Coordinates of C-alpha atoms in Angstrom, one line a residue:
M1 CA -18.7 -16.0 26.3
R2 CA -21.4 -13.6 25.5
V3 CA -23.4 -12.2 28.5
P4 CA -26.8 -11.6 28.2
L5 CA -28.0 -8.1 27.9
L6 CA -30.2 -8.2 31.3
S7 CA -27.5 -8.9 33.3
I8 CA -25.5 -5.9 32.6
C9 CA -28.6 -3.7 33.0
V10 CA -28.8 -4.0 37.2
A11 CA -28.3 -0.3 37.4
A12 CA -30.9 1.1 35.0
A13 CA -33.3 1.5 37.2
A14 CA -31.2 3.8 39.4
M15 CA -30.3 5.6 36.3
A16 CA -33.9 6.4 35.0
A17 CA -33.9 9.8 36.1
T18 CA -31.1 10.8 33.8
T19 CA -32.8 9.4 30.6
V20 CA -35.1 12.2 30.8
A21 CA -33.2 14.6 28.7
A22 CA -32.1 12.0 26.4
S23 CA -36.0 11.3 25.7
A24 CA -36.6 15.1 25.1
Y25 CA -34.6 15.5 22.2
G26 CA -37.4 15.0 19.8
A27 CA -40.0 12.4 18.6
R28 CA -39.4 13.5 15.1
A29 CA -35.9 12.0 15.2
T30 CA -37.0 8.9 17.0
A31 CA -40.1 8.1 14.6
A32 CA -37.5 8.3 11.9
A33 CA -34.8 5.8 13.2
A34 CA -35.4 2.7 11.5
G35 CA -31.9 1.9 11.1
Y36 CA -31.3 -1.4 13.2
Q37 CA -32.9 -4.8 12.9
A38 CA -32.5 -8.1 14.3
A39 CA -31.3 -10.8 12.4
G40 CA -33.5 -12.8 10.0
T41 CA -35.8 -9.5 9.6
T42 CA -35.6 -7.1 6.9
N43 CA -34.1 -3.8 7.5
S44 CA -34.9 -0.1 6.2
Q45 CA -33.1 -0.7 3.3
G46 CA -34.6 -3.9 2.4
G47 CA -31.5 -6.2 3.4
T48 CA -32.1 -9.3 5.4
A49 CA -29.7 -10.5 8.0
S50 CA -29.3 -14.5 8.0
A51 CA -29.5 -15.9 11.5
S52 CA -27.3 -18.6 10.4
R53 CA -24.6 -16.5 9.1
V54 CA -24.7 -14.3 12.2
E55 CA -23.9 -17.1 14.4
A56 CA -21.2 -18.2 12.1
L57 CA -19.6 -14.6 12.4
R58 CA -20.1 -14.7 16.4
S59 CA -18.2 -18.0 16.4
R60 CA -15.2 -16.7 14.2
R61 CA -12.0 -16.1 15.7
V62 CA -9.7 -13.7 14.0
Q63 CA -6.7 -12.9 16.1
Y64 CA -3.6 -14.8 15.3
D65 CA -2.6 -17.7 17.6
F66 CA 0.6 -16.7 19.1
S67 CA 1.1 -19.8 21.4
N68 CA 4.2 -20.9 19.5
E69 CA 6.0 -17.8 20.3
S70 CA 9.8 -18.2 21.0
A71 CA 11.2 -17.2 24.3
H72 CA 13.5 -15.1 22.7
D73 CA 10.8 -13.2 20.6
K74 CA 8.7 -12.8 24.0
K75 CA 11.7 -11.2 25.8
I76 CA 12.2 -8.6 23.2
R77 CA 8.4 -7.9 22.8
R78 CA 8.2 -7.5 26.7
A79 CA 11.2 -5.2 26.8
R80 CA 9.7 -3.1 24.0
A81 CA 6.3 -3.0 25.8
Q82 CA 8.0 -1.7 28.9
S83 CA 9.8 0.9 27.1
I84 CA 6.4 2.2 25.8
K85 CA 4.8 2.2 29.3
E86 CA 7.7 4.1 30.6
G87 CA 7.3 6.8 27.8
F88 CA 3.6 7.1 29.0
V89 CA 4.7 7.4 32.4
H90 CA 7.1 10.3 31.5
A91 CA 4.4 12.1 29.7
W92 CA 1.8 11.3 32.6
S93 CA 4.4 12.7 35.1
G94 CA 4.8 16.0 33.4
Y95 CA 0.8 16.3 32.9
S96 CA 0.4 15.3 36.5
K97 CA 2.8 17.7 37.7
Y98 CA 1.8 20.9 35.9
A99 CA -1.7 20.2 34.4
Y100 CA -3.5 17.6 36.3
G101 CA -7.2 17.7 35.7
A102 CA -6.7 20.1 33.0
D103 CA -7.5 19.1 29.1
E104 CA -3.9 19.3 28.1
L105 CA -0.4 20.3 29.0
D106 CA 1.6 22.8 27.1
V107 CA 4.7 20.6 27.5
L108 CA 7.3 23.5 26.7
N109 CA 5.8 26.2 28.8
K110 CA 4.7 23.8 31.4
Q111 CA 1.2 25.6 31.8
P112 CA -2.3 24.0 31.4
K113 CA -4.2 24.3 28.5
T114 CA -8.2 24.4 28.1
T115 CA -9.2 23.1 24.8
R116 CA -12.2 20.5 25.5
N117 CA -14.3 22.6 28.0
G118 CA -11.8 21.9 30.7
W119 CA -13.3 18.7 32.0
G120 CA -9.9 16.9 31.7
A121 CA -9.7 15.8 28.2
T122 CA -6.4 13.9 28.7
L123 CA -7.2 12.5 32.0
V124 CA -10.6 11.0 30.6
D125 CA -9.1 9.9 27.2
A126 CA -6.5 8.1 29.1
L127 CA -8.6 6.2 31.5
D128 CA -8.5 2.8 29.8
T129 CA -4.5 3.1 28.8
L130 CA -3.9 3.9 32.7
W131 CA -5.8 0.4 33.4
I132 CA -4.4 -1.6 30.7
M133 CA -0.9 -0.5 31.5
G134 CA -1.5 -1.6 35.1
L135 CA -1.2 1.8 36.4
K136 CA -4.0 1.3 39.0
D137 CA -2.9 4.1 41.5
E138 CA -3.1 6.6 38.9
F139 CA -6.4 5.2 37.5
A140 CA -7.7 5.3 41.1
K141 CA -7.0 8.8 41.4
A142 CA -8.2 9.8 38.0
R143 CA -11.7 8.0 39.1
D144 CA -12.0 10.4 41.9
F145 CA -11.3 13.3 39.6
V146 CA -14.2 12.1 37.1
A147 CA -16.8 11.7 40.1
A148 CA -16.5 15.2 40.5
I149 CA -16.6 16.7 36.8
D150 CA -19.3 19.3 36.4
F151 CA -20.3 19.0 32.7
R152 CA -22.4 22.1 32.7
R153 CA -19.3 24.2 33.6
D154 CA -18.3 24.6 30.1
G155 CA -14.6 26.3 30.6
G156 CA -15.8 29.4 28.7
Q157 CA -15.9 27.3 25.5
L158 CA -18.4 25.7 22.9
A159 CA -18.6 22.1 23.3
K160 CA -17.7 20.4 20.1
V161 CA -20.2 17.4 20.1
F162 CA -18.1 14.9 17.7
E163 CA -14.7 15.4 19.9
T164 CA -16.8 15.5 23.2
N165 CA -18.4 12.2 22.3
I166 CA -15.2 10.3 21.2
R167 CA -12.8 11.5 23.8
Y168 CA -15.1 11.8 27.0
V169 CA -18.0 9.5 26.7
G170 CA -16.1 6.9 24.6
G171 CA -13.4 7.3 27.5
L172 CA -16.0 6.9 30.3
L173 CA -17.5 3.9 28.8
S174 CA -14.4 2.1 28.3
A175 CA -13.2 2.8 31.7
Y176 CA -16.4 1.4 33.0
E177 CA -16.2 -1.8 31.0
L178 CA -12.7 -2.6 31.9
S179 CA -13.3 -1.6 35.9
S180 CA -16.9 -2.0 36.5
D181 CA -17.0 1.0 38.3
T182 CA -20.7 2.4 37.8
V183 CA -19.1 6.0 38.4
F184 CA -18.0 5.9 34.8
L185 CA -21.0 4.7 33.4
D186 CA -23.0 7.4 35.5
K187 CA -20.7 10.1 34.1
A188 CA -20.9 9.0 30.5
V189 CA -24.6 9.0 30.6
E190 CA -24.9 12.3 32.2
L191 CA -22.5 13.8 29.6
A192 CA -24.6 11.8 27.0
D193 CA -27.8 13.3 27.9
I194 CA -26.4 16.9 28.0
L195 CA -25.0 16.4 24.2
M196 CA -28.5 15.1 23.2
A197 CA -29.7 18.6 23.0
A198 CA -27.5 19.0 19.7
F199 CA -29.5 16.5 18.0
D200 CA -32.8 18.5 18.6
T201 CA -32.9 19.8 15.0
P202 CA -35.5 19.6 12.4
L203 CA -33.9 16.2 11.2
G204 CA -32.2 15.1 14.3
I205 CA -28.7 15.8 12.5
P206 CA -26.6 17.3 15.1
W207 CA -24.9 20.5 15.2
Q208 CA -21.3 20.6 15.5
M209 CA -21.1 22.7 18.5
L210 CA -23.2 23.0 21.9
N211 CA -23.6 25.6 24.6
V212 CA -23.7 22.9 27.4
T213 CA -25.1 25.4 29.7
S214 CA -28.0 26.7 27.5
G215 CA -28.4 23.5 25.3
V216 CA -28.4 25.8 22.2
G217 CA -26.3 24.4 19.2
S218 CA -24.3 25.9 16.3
S219 CA -22.2 25.4 13.4
E220 CA -18.4 25.7 14.0
S221 CA -18.7 28.1 11.1
A222 CA -20.8 31.0 12.6
G223 CA -23.8 31.8 11.0
T224 CA -23.8 28.6 8.5
N225 CA -25.5 25.1 8.7
D226 CA -22.2 23.4 7.6
S227 CA -21.1 20.1 9.4
N228 CA -19.2 17.4 7.8
L229 CA -19.6 13.4 7.6
A230 CA -17.5 12.2 10.5
E231 CA -18.9 15.0 12.7
V232 CA -22.5 13.9 12.3
G233 CA -22.1 10.2 11.9
T234 CA -19.5 9.3 14.6
F235 CA -21.9 8.3 17.2
Q236 CA -23.1 4.8 16.6
M237 CA -20.4 3.0 18.5
E238 CA -20.9 4.9 21.8
F239 CA -24.5 5.6 21.5
F240 CA -25.3 1.9 20.8
R241 CA -23.3 0.8 23.9
L242 CA -25.1 3.3 25.9
S243 CA -28.4 2.1 24.9
Q244 CA -27.4 -1.5 25.7
L245 CA -25.8 -0.2 29.2
T246 CA -29.0 1.6 30.3
A247 CA -31.9 -0.3 28.3
N248 CA -32.9 3.0 26.7
A249 CA -33.0 2.9 22.8
T250 CA -33.0 6.7 22.6
Y251 CA -29.3 7.1 22.1
H252 CA -28.9 4.6 19.7
E253 CA -32.2 5.9 17.6
A254 CA -30.6 9.1 17.7
A255 CA -27.3 8.1 15.9
Q256 CA -28.9 5.8 13.5
N257 CA -31.1 8.5 12.4
V258 CA -28.4 10.7 11.4
I259 CA -27.8 7.8 8.6
T260 CA -31.4 7.6 7.9
M261 CA -31.8 11.2 7.1
L262 CA -28.7 11.4 5.1
L263 CA -30.0 8.7 2.6
R264 CA -33.5 10.0 2.8
K265 CA -32.4 13.5 1.6
N266 CA -29.7 12.6 -1.0
D267 CA -30.4 10.4 -4.0
A268 CA -27.1 9.3 -5.5
G269 CA -26.7 10.1 -9.2
A270 CA -30.0 12.1 -9.1
P271 CA -29.9 15.4 -11.3
G272 CA -28.3 18.1 -9.1
S273 CA -27.3 16.0 -6.2
S274 CA -24.0 16.2 -5.0
Y275 CA -24.2 12.7 -4.1
V276 CA -22.5 11.1 -7.0
V277 CA -21.3 7.4 -6.3
P278 CA -23.5 5.4 -4.3
G279 CA -21.6 4.5 -1.0
L280 CA -19.1 7.6 -1.4
Y281 CA -20.7 10.1 0.8
P282 CA -19.5 13.5 0.2
V283 CA -18.0 15.3 3.2
G284 CA -19.7 18.4 3.3
I285 CA -23.4 18.4 4.7
D286 CA -26.0 21.1 5.5
M287 CA -27.2 19.5 8.8
I288 CA -30.4 21.3 8.7
N289 CA -31.7 20.1 5.4
G290 CA -29.6 17.2 5.3
T291 CA -28.1 17.4 1.8
F292 CA -24.5 17.1 0.8
T293 CA -23.2 20.5 -0.3
K294 CA -20.3 19.5 -2.2
S295 CA -19.4 16.2 -4.6
S296 CA -16.3 15.7 -2.8
A297 CA -15.7 12.6 -1.0
Y298 CA -12.9 11.5 1.2
W299 CA -11.9 8.7 3.7
G300 CA -9.5 11.1 5.2
G301 CA -10.3 13.8 7.8
G302 CA -13.8 15.0 7.7
G303 CA -15.1 11.7 6.5
D304 CA -13.0 8.9 7.9
S305 CA -14.7 7.7 11.1
F306 CA -18.2 7.7 9.5
Y307 CA -17.2 4.7 7.6
E308 CA -14.9 3.2 10.4
Y309 CA -18.3 3.3 12.6
L310 CA -20.4 1.5 9.8
A311 CA -18.1 -1.5 10.0
K312 CA -17.3 -1.4 13.6
T313 CA -20.8 -0.8 15.2
W314 CA -22.0 -3.8 13.1
V315 CA -19.1 -5.9 15.0
L316 CA -20.2 -4.4 18.3
S317 CA -23.7 -5.4 17.6
D318 CA -22.9 -8.7 17.5
F319 CA -23.4 -8.5 13.9
M320 CA -26.9 -8.0 14.3
L321 CA -27.2 -4.2 12.6
E322 CA -27.6 -5.5 9.3
R323 CA -27.9 -2.0 7.5
D324 CA -24.5 -1.0 8.8
R325 CA -23.1 -3.9 7.2
E326 CA -24.6 -3.3 3.8
L327 CA -23.7 0.1 3.8
W328 CA -20.1 -0.6 4.7
S329 CA -20.1 -3.1 1.9
Q330 CA -21.4 -0.7 -0.5
S331 CA -19.1 2.0 0.6
I332 CA -15.7 -0.2 0.4
D333 CA -16.7 -1.6 -3.1
A334 CA -17.1 2.0 -4.3
F335 CA -13.7 3.3 -2.6
A336 CA -12.0 0.3 -4.2
K337 CA -12.9 1.4 -7.6
Y338 CA -12.8 5.2 -7.3
A339 CA -10.8 6.1 -4.4
V340 CA -7.5 4.0 -4.8
A341 CA -4.9 4.5 -7.5
E342 CA -1.3 3.2 -8.2
S343 CA 1.6 5.7 -7.3
S344 CA 4.5 6.3 -9.7
N345 CA 6.9 4.2 -7.5
G346 CA 4.3 1.2 -7.2
Y347 CA 2.3 1.6 -4.1
L348 CA -1.5 1.5 -3.9
F349 CA -2.7 4.4 -2.0
T350 CA -6.2 6.4 -1.4
G351 CA -6.9 9.8 -2.7
F352 CA -9.7 12.5 -2.7
V353 CA -12.6 11.8 -5.2
D354 CA -14.6 14.6 -6.7
G355 CA -17.6 13.1 -8.2
T356 CA -15.7 10.1 -10.0
K357 CA -12.5 12.3 -10.5
F358 CA -9.7 11.2 -8.4
Y359 CA -6.9 13.7 -7.1
P360 CA -3.7 12.2 -5.6
Y361 CA -4.2 14.0 -2.2
T362 CA -3.8 12.1 1.1
D363 CA -3.3 12.9 4.7
T364 CA -2.4 10.8 7.7
F365 CA -5.6 10.2 8.7
T366 CA -6.3 7.9 5.8
N367 CA -3.8 5.2 7.6
F368 CA -6.7 3.9 9.7
I369 CA -8.1 2.3 6.7
P370 CA -5.9 -0.5 6.5
G371 CA -6.4 -1.6 10.1
T372 CA -10.5 -1.6 9.9
L373 CA -10.3 -3.2 6.3
A374 CA -8.1 -5.8 7.5
L375 CA -10.1 -6.6 10.5
V376 CA -13.5 -6.8 8.7
S377 CA -11.9 -8.6 5.8
K378 CA -10.5 -11.5 8.5
I379 CA -14.3 -11.5 10.1
V380 CA -15.9 -11.9 6.5
G381 CA -13.3 -13.8 5.2
S382 CA -12.4 -11.7 2.1
D383 CA -8.9 -12.3 0.9
K384 CA -9.4 -9.9 -2.0
Y385 CA -10.1 -6.9 0.7
F386 CA -7.6 -8.1 3.1
S387 CA -5.1 -8.1 0.4
L388 CA -5.9 -4.4 -0.6
A389 CA -5.5 -3.4 3.4
S390 CA -2.2 -5.0 3.1
S391 CA -1.2 -2.9 0.1
L392 CA -2.6 0.4 1.5
L393 CA -0.6 -0.2 4.8
E394 CA 2.6 -0.5 2.4
A395 CA 2.0 2.8 1.2
G396 CA 1.1 4.5 4.2
Y397 CA 4.2 3.1 5.9
S398 CA 6.6 4.1 2.9
V399 CA 5.5 7.6 4.1
F400 CA 7.2 7.2 7.3
E401 CA 10.1 4.9 6.3
K402 CA 11.4 7.3 3.7
M403 CA 11.7 9.8 6.3
P404 CA 15.2 10.3 8.1
S405 CA 13.2 10.9 11.6
S406 CA 11.0 7.6 10.7
L407 CA 7.8 9.6 11.4
G408 CA 5.2 10.6 8.6
A409 CA 4.1 13.8 7.3
E410 CA 0.4 15.2 8.1
S411 CA -0.3 15.0 4.4
I412 CA 1.2 14.5 1.1
R413 CA 0.5 14.3 -2.7
F414 CA 1.5 11.1 -4.7
V415 CA 2.1 11.1 -8.3
R416 CA 0.1 8.3 -10.4
K417 CA 1.8 6.0 -12.5
N418 CA 1.1 6.8 -16.0
V419 CA -0.5 10.3 -15.1
P420 CA 2.2 12.4 -16.2
S421 CA 0.3 15.6 -15.6
D422 CA 0.5 14.7 -11.9
Y423 CA 4.0 15.4 -12.0
T424 CA 4.2 18.3 -14.8
A425 CA 1.4 20.1 -12.6
L426 CA 3.6 20.2 -9.6
P427 CA 4.0 24.0 -8.5
S428 CA 7.6 23.9 -8.0
Q429 CA 11.0 22.3 -8.9
A430 CA 11.4 21.6 -5.0
A431 CA 8.2 19.7 -5.1
K432 CA 9.2 17.6 -8.2
D433 CA 12.7 17.0 -6.4
Q434 CA 10.8 15.7 -3.2
V435 CA 9.0 13.1 -5.8
D436 CA 12.0 12.0 -7.7
R437 CA 13.4 11.2 -3.9
Y438 CA 10.4 10.2 -2.1
G439 CA 7.8 9.4 -4.5
F440 CA 5.5 11.9 -3.2
V441 CA 5.4 15.7 -2.2
L442 CA 5.3 16.5 1.3
Q443 CA 2.5 19.1 1.7
R444 CA 2.2 19.4 5.3
P445 CA 5.8 18.3 6.7
Y446 CA 4.8 17.9 10.2
Y447 CA 3.9 15.0 12.7
V448 CA 2.0 15.9 15.8
L449 CA 2.0 12.5 17.4
R450 CA -1.0 11.1 15.5
P451 CA -1.8 7.2 16.2
E452 CA -3.3 6.1 12.6
L453 CA -0.7 4.2 11.0
I454 CA 0.6 2.7 14.3
E455 CA -3.3 1.4 14.7
S456 CA -3.1 -0.3 11.5
L457 CA 0.3 -1.8 12.4
Y458 CA -1.1 -3.2 15.5
Y459 CA -4.2 -4.7 13.9
M460 CA -1.8 -6.3 11.1
Y461 CA 0.1 -7.6 13.7
R462 CA -2.6 -9.1 15.9
L463 CA -4.3 -10.6 12.8
T464 CA -1.2 -12.1 10.8
G465 CA 1.3 -12.8 13.7
D466 CA 4.0 -11.3 11.3
V467 CA 6.5 -9.5 13.4
V468 CA 7.5 -7.2 10.6
Y469 CA 4.2 -5.2 11.6
A470 CA 5.6 -4.9 15.2
D471 CA 9.0 -3.9 14.2
R472 CA 7.7 -1.2 12.1
A473 CA 5.7 0.0 15.1
W474 CA 9.0 -0.1 16.9
K475 CA 10.7 2.0 14.4
I476 CA 8.2 4.6 14.5
W477 CA 8.4 4.5 18.4
Q478 CA 12.3 5.1 18.2
G479 CA 11.5 7.9 15.7
I480 CA 9.0 9.5 18.5
Q481 CA 11.7 9.1 21.0
R482 CA 14.3 10.9 19.3
N483 CA 12.5 13.6 17.7
C484 CA 9.4 14.3 19.9
R485 CA 10.5 13.2 23.5
V486 CA 11.3 16.6 25.8
A487 CA 11.5 17.3 29.5
N488 CA 8.2 16.8 31.0
G489 CA 6.3 14.8 27.9
Y490 CA 6.2 14.8 24.1
V491 CA 5.5 17.3 21.4
G492 CA 5.4 17.3 17.7
T493 CA 8.2 17.7 15.1
A494 CA 7.8 20.4 12.7
D495 CA 10.0 18.7 9.8
V496 CA 9.8 14.8 9.4
T497 CA 12.6 15.2 6.7
V498 CA 15.0 16.0 9.4
D499 CA 16.3 13.7 12.4
A500 CA 16.3 15.6 15.5
F501 CA 19.0 13.4 16.9
A502 CA 21.2 13.6 13.7
A503 CA 20.9 17.3 13.6
G504 CA 21.5 17.9 17.5
V505 CA 18.4 20.3 17.7
K506 CA 14.4 19.5 18.0
N507 CA 12.4 21.5 15.8
T508 CA 9.0 21.0 17.7
V509 CA 5.5 21.8 17.5
D510 CA 4.1 22.4 21.1
S511 CA 1.1 20.0 20.5
T512 CA 0.2 17.1 22.9
E513 CA -3.4 16.1 22.5
S514 CA -5.1 13.9 24.6
F515 CA -5.2 11.2 21.5
F516 CA -1.6 10.8 22.2
F517 CA -2.4 9.1 25.5
A518 CA -5.4 7.5 24.6
E519 CA -4.4 6.1 20.9
T520 CA -0.7 6.6 20.1
L521 CA 0.7 5.0 23.0
L522 CA -2.0 2.4 23.7
Y523 CA -1.8 1.0 20.1
L524 CA 2.0 1.2 20.8
Y525 CA 2.0 -0.7 24.0
L526 CA -0.6 -3.4 22.8
T527 CA 1.5 -4.2 19.9
F528 CA 4.1 -5.4 22.2
A529 CA 2.0 -6.6 25.5
D530 CA 1.0 -10.0 25.7
Q531 CA -1.5 -10.8 22.8
D532 CA -4.4 -11.8 25.2
T533 CA -4.5 -8.2 26.6
I534 CA -7.3 -6.5 24.6
S535 CA -7.9 -9.5 22.2
L536 CA -9.5 -8.7 19.0
D537 CA -11.7 -11.4 19.4
D538 CA -13.1 -9.8 22.7
W539 CA -13.0 -6.2 22.2
V540 CA -13.4 -3.6 19.5
F541 CA -11.9 -0.3 19.4
T542 CA -13.5 3.1 18.9
T543 CA -12.1 6.0 16.7
E544 CA -10.3 7.2 19.6
A545 CA -9.0 3.7 20.5
H546 CA -11.4 3.0 23.5
P547 CA -12.1 -0.8 23.6
L548 CA -15.7 -1.8 24.2
S549 CA -16.4 -5.6 24.9
R550 CA -17.8 -7.8 22.3
S551 CA -19.3 -10.1 24.7
I552 CA -22.6 -8.3 25.6
A553 CA -25.0 -10.0 23.6
F554 CA -27.6 -8.4 21.7
D555 CA -31.0 -9.7 20.0
G556 CA -32.0 -6.7 18.2
T557 CA -33.9 -4.9 21.2
F558 CA -32.8 -2.8 23.9

């Protein structure tokens, strides 16, 4: 059931004073934001959304019907969910004991770490996990901490705007939608209004970094205007929902304006343009003049969540944001044509594209693609792209499956089928030996608790009901338990080619980012929780795995 927008905006009047900062970010960006249209109207890119098609999409159910699950399978599944919950409690206990309210726990040294301005990144990022796992006492304690956060105290750090949005704003919004406690919405609006200063630039493309005290923005590379596709283009979901909940279009307009400006300032294939293939957007951006700075396009780190948000914001918008759908469709077509190759051992994998030239390098961030692509393919009924999603997932899982640790490397390099130069160009005999053994070279052989492959396994299990995907997720969890669990929490492992249990020693990387609580453990838990828990028919996940409700109706206006 879709809830009318007005019924969830009862607090908007009380929050009106908080919207002043958001409105002040500049009329030039607002005026340029032509990026959303209602069904049946022509959008800024010339497309038209069909009202009948939108209604058909709204009625479509995509999650598999698990009603015939056997009692035996249910018992196993629930036992696995309990194991993962116990793992979360183990990590949360260490965080609570040694670093409660800090951004992270330095697990091995039992010390708090300030990495995200000292506002409690782990705590805020994990709010929805606490709620979904039924840890309501811990959630209530966290709620009281959140109510007292002062977002103008910066912890001696510039705020990374992209990370602040996905971890803090997204976490607060999800906590609000799950619990209905308005303190989370109030704090999300408070922080978003501070972040709006980052968009006060000539084109409304946000700075990477922000001094939250002065409102002055900057690039992460000091003295430059450099940014990247993901960091300027991953605001759509959170800001769309903020605009819905506050009846204030400013947030949504700011996020959509970024895309408008990128399209306006870059002409695919034009002489001198770094933008070569329509839909394959280069990673590097000059955020002052809006142009792409290099021709290299990539769906992994630096590009990933831009594409993810084209698809998911369309879903979150009740299928009304037609431009997002059109841009996603163009991008996935270009991706399939230029950014996918077959490896020497028979896997379809994604790589790096410079112009139209393919490079067989990939990182673990690209493992989000199968899950998002499978979800959209189920919604629109595309067997072709669902098949591609399945094939890409096989390649991603092979990187984990072939390792003694059952964990995958941060980045690898495949060798393409019938491209002998990929093999002969390898820098050493050791690299060639890895290809002969695994089918790829481990370029960065560590695993730091990242969630992307688990995320896609979760999607595939929920969409198909095939327990092979759940079993694979369980195998990865066992690898995490063997290689990453230590006293007071979990840490990374330095070399996935070595299994710590077999070797009798852990070669650790002392890193436990908040995404381990927010994403890795949540996707693992949801793979084995009862399947109506956060159903894919009712919720859509942000890039940080914060579920936002699909039940809020949208008619194209705020």
